[in-house]
Amino acid sequence: MAKSISTMGKTRYAGIYRRPGGKYLARIRNRYGNVSKAFTDLDGAYRWRRDAMSDLENGRAVVLEGEVVGVEEAERRQRQGQGRTLKDLIKRFKQTGECRVPQPHLDQYEDTLGDLSVDEITRADVQDLLDKHTTGRAPATFNRYRAGVHRLMNFARELDWVRDNVVTGIKRKREDNRRDRLISPDEEKALLKACEAHDPQGRLATIFSLLMATGCRVGELQGLTWGALDLKAGTARLGWGTTKNGHARTLVIRGAALARLKQYAKIQPLSKNELVFIHDTGNRPYDATKEFRVVADGLSLTDVVLHNARHTFATRLARVPGMTLVMLRDALGHKSLAMVQRYAHEMTDDLAAKIEEMLS
């Protein structure tokens, strides 16, 4: 905004004026633009004007929105004005209908890097994001988070927002997804009690109970909304945006887990689009994996992670007489039988009994 100099006094420096209040105003009025800045001391005003003029004349800076800013900063602001931040990229990717990145992951990407221009994001930025959300978690979790950012940056390349995918240089971790540690009935009781004490709101205990009773994935529960629940039927609809393989499916909830969920659901928001398990801040999913680690460590069960509940459910279900690999695959939400082949040995006792029955 232009300021009148009629009430200001001149100084020994051109373009610098003394205000009635004692401060100094440095002004630039030339072909590069009009800009002014106030200072408490004369020397500071002189140095700023001298350096700003030098940067403008040598092409290192431009006048933008009443400020002298570096060329790179001006380009960054221009890109932001054109809607090229990571937040904008996520929005556009979701609009294509081809985004298969779990919504909880997208929320965390946006919280961490959302305001950055996409072509400003460096490999170090992505590595910091991965460290923040996957430290102490399984290699598979790291790889899933990495894959999500990789897909986003590939989409940015398709839009010509970036030239290269900065995620490519970040190596995947070697996975061991077996995690064969089973949770015993006594451990289950102790963990459930500790979860209740750790989170008085009931989120952690309800999540743990549901995992033990349905075998679903933690991420699927993190993305669950109130509108997806049918407490009367004892089911939960998992949409394509929350499941790992991209296919919608229905969870069947029975027994103590359903009773606990009904108790937890006595207090819920008016909007059915709200998350069932929400963080205390109210803007992201409840981090059950992190909180469960605290509980398990407190019981000296340092080798137990929340994903063990899924493996325990699958093992117990595989031992039920008459259970088949196809039924087990559907219960766990896998695409192929190969993913549940590891549980085939749990069915051998039932198979032996059936062979004996046939031969008798």
CSV table of C-alpha atoms in Angstrom, one decimal:
chain,number,residue,atom,x,y,z
A,1,MET,CA,0.0,0.0,0.0
A,2,ALA,CA,1.4,3.4,-1.0
A,3,LYS,CA,2.3,5.7,1.9
A,4,SER,CA,2.4,9.5,1.8
A,5,ILE,CA,5.7,11.0,2.6
A,6,SER,CA,4.4,14.5,3.1
A,7,THR,CA,4.4,14.0,6.8
A,8,MET,CA,7.8,12.3,6.9
A,9,GLY,CA,11.3,13.7,7.2
A,10,LYS,CA,14.1,13.0,4.7
A,11,THR,CA,17.3,11.2,5.7
A,12,ARG,CA,20.8,11.2,4.3
A,13,TYR,CA,19.8,8.1,2.3
A,14,ALA,CA,17.7,8.2,-0.9
A,15,GLY,CA,14.4,6.4,-0.6
A,16,ILE,CA,14.4,6.3,3.2
A,17,TYR,CA,12.2,8.6,5.4
A,18,ARG,CA,11.8,9.3,9.1
A,19,ARG,CA,8.3,8.9,10.4
A,20,PRO,CA,6.9,11.3,13.0
A,21,GLY,CA,6.9,8.4,15.6
A,22,GLY,CA,10.6,7.9,15.1
A,23,LYS,CA,10.6,4.8,12.9
A,24,TYR,CA,12.1,4.7,9.4
A,25,LEU,CA,10.4,3.8,6.1
A,26,ALA,CA,12.4,2.3,3.3
A,27,ARG,CA,10.7,2.6,-0.2
A,28,ILE,CA,11.4,1.3,-3.6
A,29,ARG,CA,9.6,2.8,-6.5
A,30,ASN,CA,10.9,1.7,-9.9
A,31,ARG,CA,10.2,-0.6,-12.9
A,32,TYR,CA,10.4,-3.7,-10.6
A,33,GLY,CA,7.4,-2.5,-8.6
A,34,ASN,CA,6.4,-0.6,-5.5
A,35,VAL,CA,7.3,-1.8,-2.1
A,36,SER,CA,8.0,-0.3,1.3
A,37,LYS,CA,9.1,-1.6,4.7
A,38,ALA,CA,9.3,-0.1,8.2
A,39,PHE,CA,12.3,-0.2,10.5
A,40,THR,CA,13.2,1.0,14.0
A,41,ASP,CA,16.7,2.0,13.0
A,42,LEU,CA,18.1,3.9,10.0
A,43,ASP,CA,21.0,1.5,9.3
A,44,GLY,CA,18.6,-1.4,9.1
A,45,ALA,CA,16.4,0.4,6.6
A,46,TYR,CA,19.4,1.3,4.5
A,47,ARG,CA,20.8,-2.2,4.4
A,48,TRP,CA,17.4,-3.7,3.5
A,49,ARG,CA,16.9,-1.2,0.6
A,50,ARG,CA,20.4,-1.7,-0.7
A,51,ASP,CA,20.2,-5.5,-0.7
A,52,ALA,CA,16.7,-5.5,-2.1
A,53,MET,CA,17.7,-3.2,-5.0
A,54,SER,CA,20.7,-5.4,-5.7
A,55,ASP,CA,18.6,-8.6,-5.8
A,56,LEU,CA,16.0,-7.0,-8.0
A,57,GLU,CA,18.5,-5.6,-10.5
A,58,ASN,CA,20.4,-8.9,-10.7
A,59,GLY,CA,17.3,-11.0,-11.1
A,60,ARG,CA,17.5,-12.8,-7.8
A,61,ALA,CA,14.3,-11.4,-6.5
A,62,VAL,CA,10.9,-9.9,-7.6
A,63,VAL,CA,8.3,-7.7,-6.0
A,64,LEU,CA,5.3,-9.9,-5.2
A,65,GLU,CA,2.2,-8.8,-3.2
A,66,GLY,CA,4.0,-5.8,-1.8
A,67,GLU,CA,7.1,-7.8,-0.8
A,68,VAL,CA,10.6,-8.4,-2.2
A,69,VAL,CA,10.9,-12.1,-2.3
A,70,GLY,CA,13.4,-14.5,-3.9
A,71,VAL,CA,12.6,-16.0,-7.3
A,72,GLU,CA,12.2,-19.5,-5.9
A,73,GLU,CA,9.9,-18.3,-3.2
A,74,ALA,CA,7.8,-16.4,-5.7
A,75,GLU,CA,7.5,-19.5,-7.9
A,76,ARG,CA,6.5,-21.5,-4.9
A,77,ARG,CA,3.8,-19.1,-3.9
A,78,GLN,CA,2.6,-19.0,-7.5
A,79,ARG,CA,2.3,-22.8,-7.5
A,80,GLN,CA,0.4,-22.8,-4.3
A,81,GLY,CA,-2.0,-20.3,-5.8
A,82,GLN,CA,-2.5,-22.7,-8.7
A,83,GLY,CA,-3.4,-25.5,-6.3
A,84,ARG,CA,-0.3,-27.7,-6.5
A,85,THR,CA,0.3,-28.6,-2.8
A,86,LEU,CA,0.3,-32.2,-1.6
A,87,LYS,CA,-3.2,-31.5,-0.2
A,88,ASP,CA,-4.4,-30.5,-3.6
A,89,LEU,CA,-2.7,-33.6,-5.2
A,90,ILE,CA,-4.5,-35.9,-2.7
A,91,LYS,CA,-7.8,-34.3,-3.5
A,92,ARG,CA,-7.4,-34.7,-7.3
A,93,PHE,CA,-6.1,-38.3,-6.9
A,94,LYS,CA,-9.2,-39.2,-4.9
A,95,GLN,CA,-11.5,-37.6,-7.6
A,96,THR,CA,-10.1,-40.0,-10.2
A,97,GLY,CA,-11.6,-43.0,-8.4
A,98,GLU,CA,-8.2,-44.8,-8.8
A,99,CYS,CA,-6.8,-43.9,-5.4
A,100,ARG,CA,-6.3,-47.1,-3.4
A,101,VAL,CA,-4.3,-45.5,-0.6
A,102,PRO,CA,-5.9,-46.1,2.8
A,103,GLN,CA,-7.7,-42.9,4.0
A,104,PRO,CA,-5.8,-43.0,7.4
A,105,HIS,CA,-2.5,-42.9,5.5
A,106,LEU,CA,-3.7,-40.0,3.3
A,107,ASP,CA,-4.7,-38.1,6.4
A,108,GLN,CA,-1.3,-38.5,7.9
A,109,TYR,CA,0.5,-37.5,4.7
A,110,GLU,CA,-1.7,-34.4,4.6
A,111,ASP,CA,-1.1,-33.5,8.2
A,112,THR,CA,2.7,-33.8,7.7
A,113,LEU,CA,3.3,-32.5,4.2
A,114,GLY,CA,0.0,-31.2,3.0
A,115,ASP,CA,0.9,-27.5,2.7
A,116,LEU,CA,4.1,-28.1,0.7
A,117,SER,CA,4.2,-27.6,-3.0
A,118,VAL,CA,4.5,-31.0,-4.6
A,119,ASP,CA,7.7,-30.2,-6.5
A,120,GLU,CA,9.2,-28.9,-3.2
A,121,ILE,CA,8.9,-32.2,-1.4
A,122,THR,CA,12.3,-33.9,-1.1
A,123,ARG,CA,13.4,-37.4,-0.4
A,124,ALA,CA,14.3,-36.3,3.1
A,125,ASP,CA,10.8,-34.9,3.7
A,126,VAL,CA,9.3,-38.3,2.7
A,127,GLN,CA,11.8,-40.2,4.9
A,128,ASP,CA,10.9,-37.9,7.9
A,129,LEU,CA,7.2,-38.7,7.3
A,130,LEU,CA,7.9,-42.5,7.2
A,131,ASP,CA,10.0,-42.3,10.3
A,132,LYS,CA,7.3,-40.4,12.1
A,133,HIS,CA,4.6,-42.9,11.4
A,134,THR,CA,6.4,-46.2,11.2
A,135,THR,CA,9.2,-46.2,13.7
A,136,GLY,CA,8.9,-49.2,15.9
A,137,ARG,CA,6.4,-50.9,13.6
A,138,ALA,CA,6.7,-53.8,11.3
A,139,PRO,CA,8.6,-53.6,8.0
A,140,ALA,CA,5.4,-54.3,6.1
A,141,THR,CA,3.9,-51.2,7.7
A,142,PHE,CA,6.8,-49.1,6.5
A,143,ASN,CA,6.4,-50.5,3.0
A,144,ARG,CA,2.7,-49.7,2.9
A,145,TYR,CA,3.3,-46.1,3.9
A,146,ARG,CA,6.1,-45.8,1.4
A,147,ALA,CA,3.9,-47.3,-1.4
A,148,GLY,CA,1.2,-44.8,-0.7
A,149,VAL,CA,3.5,-41.8,-1.1
A,150,HIS,CA,5.0,-43.5,-4.2
A,151,ARG,CA,1.6,-43.8,-5.8
A,152,LEU,CA,0.8,-40.1,-5.1
A,153,MET,CA,4.1,-38.9,-6.6
A,154,ASN,CA,3.6,-41.1,-9.7
A,155,PHE,CA,0.2,-39.4,-10.1
A,156,ALA,CA,2.0,-36.0,-9.8
A,157,ARG,CA,4.3,-37.1,-12.6
A,158,GLU,CA,1.3,-37.9,-14.8
A,159,LEU,CA,0.0,-34.4,-14.1
A,160,ASP,CA,3.5,-32.9,-15.0
A,161,TRP,CA,3.7,-31.4,-11.5
A,162,VAL,CA,7.1,-33.1,-10.9
A,163,ARG,CA,9.7,-34.5,-13.2
A,164,ASP,CA,10.9,-37.4,-10.9
A,165,ASN,CA,9.4,-39.5,-8.1
A,166,VAL,CA,11.5,-38.7,-5.0
A,167,VAL,CA,10.2,-41.8,-3.3
A,168,THR,CA,12.0,-44.1,-5.7
A,169,GLY,CA,15.3,-43.6,-3.9
A,170,ILE,CA,13.9,-44.8,-0.6
A,171,LYS,CA,14.4,-48.6,-0.3
A,172,ARG,CA,11.7,-51.0,0.7
A,173,LYS,CA,12.3,-52.9,3.9
A,174,ARG,CA,12.6,-56.7,3.9
A,175,GLU,CA,9.3,-58.1,5.2
A,176,ASP,CA,8.5,-60.9,7.4
A,177,ASN,CA,4.7,-60.9,7.5
A,178,ARG,CA,4.3,-64.2,9.2
A,179,ARG,CA,4.4,-62.8,12.8
A,180,ASP,CA,3.3,-66.2,14.1
A,181,ARG,CA,3.1,-65.1,17.7
A,182,LEU,CA,-0.3,-66.3,19.1
A,183,ILE,CA,-2.1,-64.5,21.9
A,184,SER,CA,-3.1,-67.0,24.6
A,185,PRO,CA,-6.5,-66.8,26.3
A,186,ASP,CA,-4.9,-65.7,29.6
A,187,GLU,CA,-2.9,-63.0,27.7
A,188,GLU,CA,-6.0,-61.9,25.9
A,189,LYS,CA,-7.8,-61.3,29.2
A,190,ALA,CA,-4.9,-59.4,30.7
A,191,LEU,CA,-4.5,-57.3,27.6
A,192,LEU,CA,-8.2,-56.5,27.4
A,193,LYS,CA,-8.2,-55.4,31.1
A,194,ALA,CA,-5.1,-53.3,30.5
A,195,CYS,CA,-6.6,-51.7,27.4
A,196,GLU,CA,-9.7,-50.7,29.5
A,197,ALA,CA,-7.5,-49.0,32.1
A,198,HIS,CA,-5.2,-47.3,29.5
A,199,ASP,CA,-8.1,-45.7,27.5
A,200,PRO,CA,-11.1,-44.9,29.7
A,201,GLN,CA,-13.1,-43.9,26.5
A,202,GLY,CA,-13.1,-47.5,25.5
A,203,ARG,CA,-11.6,-47.2,22.1
A,204,LEU,CA,-8.5,-49.4,22.6
A,205,ALA,CA,-10.4,-52.2,24.4
A,206,THR,CA,-13.2,-52.1,21.7
A,207,ILE,CA,-10.7,-52.3,18.9
A,208,PHE,CA,-8.7,-55.1,20.5
A,209,SER,CA,-11.9,-57.0,21.1
A,210,LEU,CA,-13.1,-56.6,17.5
A,211,LEU,CA,-9.7,-57.7,16.1
A,212,MET,CA,-9.7,-60.8,18.2
A,213,ALA,CA,-13.3,-61.6,17.2
A,214,THR,CA,-13.2,-60.7,13.5
A,215,GLY,CA,-9.6,-60.9,12.3
A,216,CYS,CA,-9.9,-57.7,10.5
A,217,ARG,CA,-7.0,-55.3,9.9
A,218,VAL,CA,-6.2,-52.4,12.2
A,219,GLY,CA,-6.4,-50.0,9.3
A,220,GLU,CA,-9.9,-51.2,8.4
A,221,LEU,CA,-11.1,-50.3,11.9
A,222,GLN,CA,-9.3,-46.9,11.8
A,223,GLY,CA,-11.3,-46.0,8.7
A,224,LEU,CA,-14.6,-47.3,10.0
A,225,THR,CA,-17.5,-44.8,10.2
A,226,TRP,CA,-20.7,-44.9,12.2
A,227,GLY,CA,-22.8,-45.2,9.1
A,228,ALA,CA,-21.0,-48.5,8.2
A,229,LEU,CA,-22.2,-50.1,11.4
A,230,ASP,CA,-25.4,-52.2,11.8
A,231,LEU,CA,-25.5,-53.0,15.5
A,232,LYS,CA,-28.8,-54.9,15.2
A,233,ALA,CA,-27.4,-57.2,12.5
A,234,GLY,CA,-24.0,-57.3,14.1
A,235,THR,CA,-22.1,-56.3,11.0
A,236,ALA,CA,-19.8,-53.6,9.7
A,237,ARG,CA,-19.3,-52.6,6.1
A,238,LEU,CA,-15.8,-52.0,5.1
A,239,GLY,CA,-15.6,-49.8,2.0
A,240,TRP,CA,-13.0,-50.0,-0.8
A,241,GLY,CA,-11.2,-47.0,0.6
A,242,THR,CA,-10.4,-48.7,3.9
A,243,THR,CA,-9.6,-52.3,2.9
A,244,LYS,CA,-6.1,-53.4,2.1
A,245,ASN,CA,-6.9,-55.1,-1.2
A,246,GLY,CA,-9.4,-52.5,-2.4
A,247,HIS,CA,-12.5,-54.6,-2.2
A,248,ALA,CA,-15.5,-53.9,0.0
A,249,ARG,CA,-16.5,-56.6,2.5
A,250,THR,CA,-18.7,-57.1,5.5
A,251,LEU,CA,-17.5,-58.0,9.0
A,252,VAL,CA,-19.6,-60.3,11.1
A,253,ILE,CA,-19.4,-59.3,14.7
A,254,ARG,CA,-20.7,-61.6,17.4
A,255,GLY,CA,-20.3,-62.4,21.1
A,256,ALA,CA,-18.5,-60.2,23.7
A,257,ALA,CA,-17.1,-58.0,20.9
A,258,LEU,CA,-20.5,-57.1,19.7
A,259,ALA,CA,-21.7,-56.4,23.3
A,260,ARG,CA,-18.7,-54.2,23.9
A,261,LEU,CA,-19.2,-52.3,20.6
A,262,LYS,CA,-22.9,-51.7,21.5
A,263,GLN,CA,-21.8,-50.3,24.9
A,264,TYR,CA,-19.2,-48.1,23.2
A,265,ALA,CA,-21.8,-46.9,20.6
A,266,LYS,CA,-24.1,-45.5,23.3
A,267,ILE,CA,-22.4,-42.1,22.8
A,268,GLN,CA,-21.8,-41.2,19.2
A,269,PRO,CA,-21.9,-38.1,17.0
A,270,LEU,CA,-24.9,-37.0,14.9
A,271,SER,CA,-23.1,-37.4,11.6
A,272,LYS,CA,-22.8,-41.0,10.4
A,273,ASN,CA,-19.8,-40.0,8.4
A,274,GLU,CA,-17.7,-39.5,11.5
A,275,LEU,CA,-15.0,-42.1,12.4
A,276,VAL,CA,-16.0,-44.6,15.0
A,277,PHE,CA,-12.5,-44.5,16.6
A,278,ILE,CA,-11.2,-40.9,16.5
A,279,HIS,CA,-8.1,-39.3,18.1
A,280,ASP,CA,-8.4,-37.0,21.0
A,281,THR,CA,-7.7,-34.0,18.7
A,282,GLY,CA,-10.7,-35.0,16.6
A,283,ASN,CA,-9.1,-34.6,13.2
A,284,ARG,CA,-7.6,-38.1,12.6
A,285,PRO,CA,-8.1,-41.8,13.5
A,286,TYR,CA,-7.2,-43.1,16.9
A,287,ASP,CA,-3.7,-44.6,16.8
A,288,ALA,CA,-4.5,-48.0,18.3
A,289,THR,CA,-1.2,-49.6,17.2
A,290,LYS,CA,0.8,-47.0,19.1
A,291,GLU,CA,-1.3,-47.2,22.3
A,292,PHE,CA,-1.4,-51.0,22.2
A,293,ARG,CA,2.4,-51.1,22.3
A,294,VAL,CA,2.3,-49.1,25.5
A,295,VAL,CA,-0.2,-51.5,27.0
A,296,ALA,CA,1.7,-54.7,25.9
A,297,ASP,CA,5.0,-53.3,27.1
A,298,GLY,CA,3.4,-52.6,30.5
A,299,LEU,CA,2.6,-56.2,30.8
A,300,SER,CA,6.1,-57.3,29.7
A,301,LEU,CA,4.6,-58.7,26.5
A,302,THR,CA,7.2,-56.9,24.4
A,303,ASP,CA,6.9,-59.4,21.5
A,304,VAL,CA,3.1,-58.9,21.1
A,305,VAL,CA,1.8,-56.4,18.5
A,306,LEU,CA,-1.7,-55.6,17.6
A,307,HIS,CA,-1.5,-57.5,14.4
A,308,ASN,CA,-1.1,-60.7,16.4
A,309,ALA,CA,-4.8,-60.5,17.1
A,310,ARG,CA,-5.5,-61.1,13.4
A,311,HIS,CA,-3.2,-64.1,13.3
A,312,THR,CA,-4.6,-65.5,16.5
A,313,PHE,CA,-8.2,-65.2,15.1
A,314,ALA,CA,-7.2,-66.9,11.9
A,315,THR,CA,-5.5,-69.8,13.8
A,316,ARG,CA,-8.5,-70.3,16.1
A,317,LEU,CA,-10.9,-70.2,13.2
A,318,ALA,CA,-8.8,-72.7,11.2
A,319,ARG,CA,-9.1,-75.2,14.0
A,320,VAL,CA,-12.9,-75.1,14.0
A,321,PRO,CA,-14.2,-78.4,12.6
A,322,GLY,CA,-15.5,-78.1,9.0
A,323,MET,CA,-13.6,-74.9,8.3
A,324,THR,CA,-12.2,-74.6,4.8
A,325,LEU,CA,-9.5,-72.5,3.3
A,326,VAL,CA,-12.0,-70.7,1.1
A,327,MET,CA,-14.1,-69.8,4.2
A,328,LEU,CA,-11.0,-68.6,6.0
A,329,ARG,CA,-9.9,-66.5,3.0
A,330,ASP,CA,-13.2,-64.8,2.9
A,331,ALA,CA,-13.2,-64.2,6.7
A,332,LEU,CA,-9.8,-62.5,6.6
A,333,GLY,CA,-10.6,-60.5,3.4
A,334,HIS,CA,-7.8,-62.0,1.3
A,335,LYS,CA,-7.9,-62.2,-2.5
A,336,SER,CA,-6.3,-65.5,-2.9
A,337,LEU,CA,-6.1,-68.9,-1.2
A,338,ALA,CA,-2.3,-68.6,-1.2
A,339,MET,CA,-2.6,-66.0,1.6
A,340,VAL,CA,-4.2,-68.5,3.9
A,341,GLN,CA,-2.3,-71.6,2.9
A,342,ARG,CA,-0.1,-71.1,6.0
A,343,TYR,CA,-3.1,-72.1,8.1
A,344,ALA,CA,-3.7,-75.4,6.3
A,345,HIS,CA,-1.8,-77.4,8.9
A,346,GLU,CA,-4.2,-76.2,11.6
A,347,MET,CA,-6.9,-78.2,9.7
A,348,THR,CA,-5.1,-81.5,9.6
A,349,ASP,CA,-6.6,-82.8,12.8
A,350,ASP,CA,-10.1,-82.3,11.5
A,351,LEU,CA,-9.0,-83.8,8.1
A,352,ALA,CA,-7.7,-86.9,9.9
A,353,ALA,CA,-10.9,-87.3,11.8
A,354,LYS,CA,-12.9,-87.1,8.5
A,355,ILE,CA,-10.7,-89.7,6.8
A,356,GLU,CA,-11.1,-92.1,9.7
A,357,GLU,CA,-14.9,-91.5,9.6
A,358,MET,CA,-14.8,-92.3,5.8
A,359,LEU,CA,-12.8,-95.5,6.3
A,360,SER,CA,-14.8,-96.8,9.2
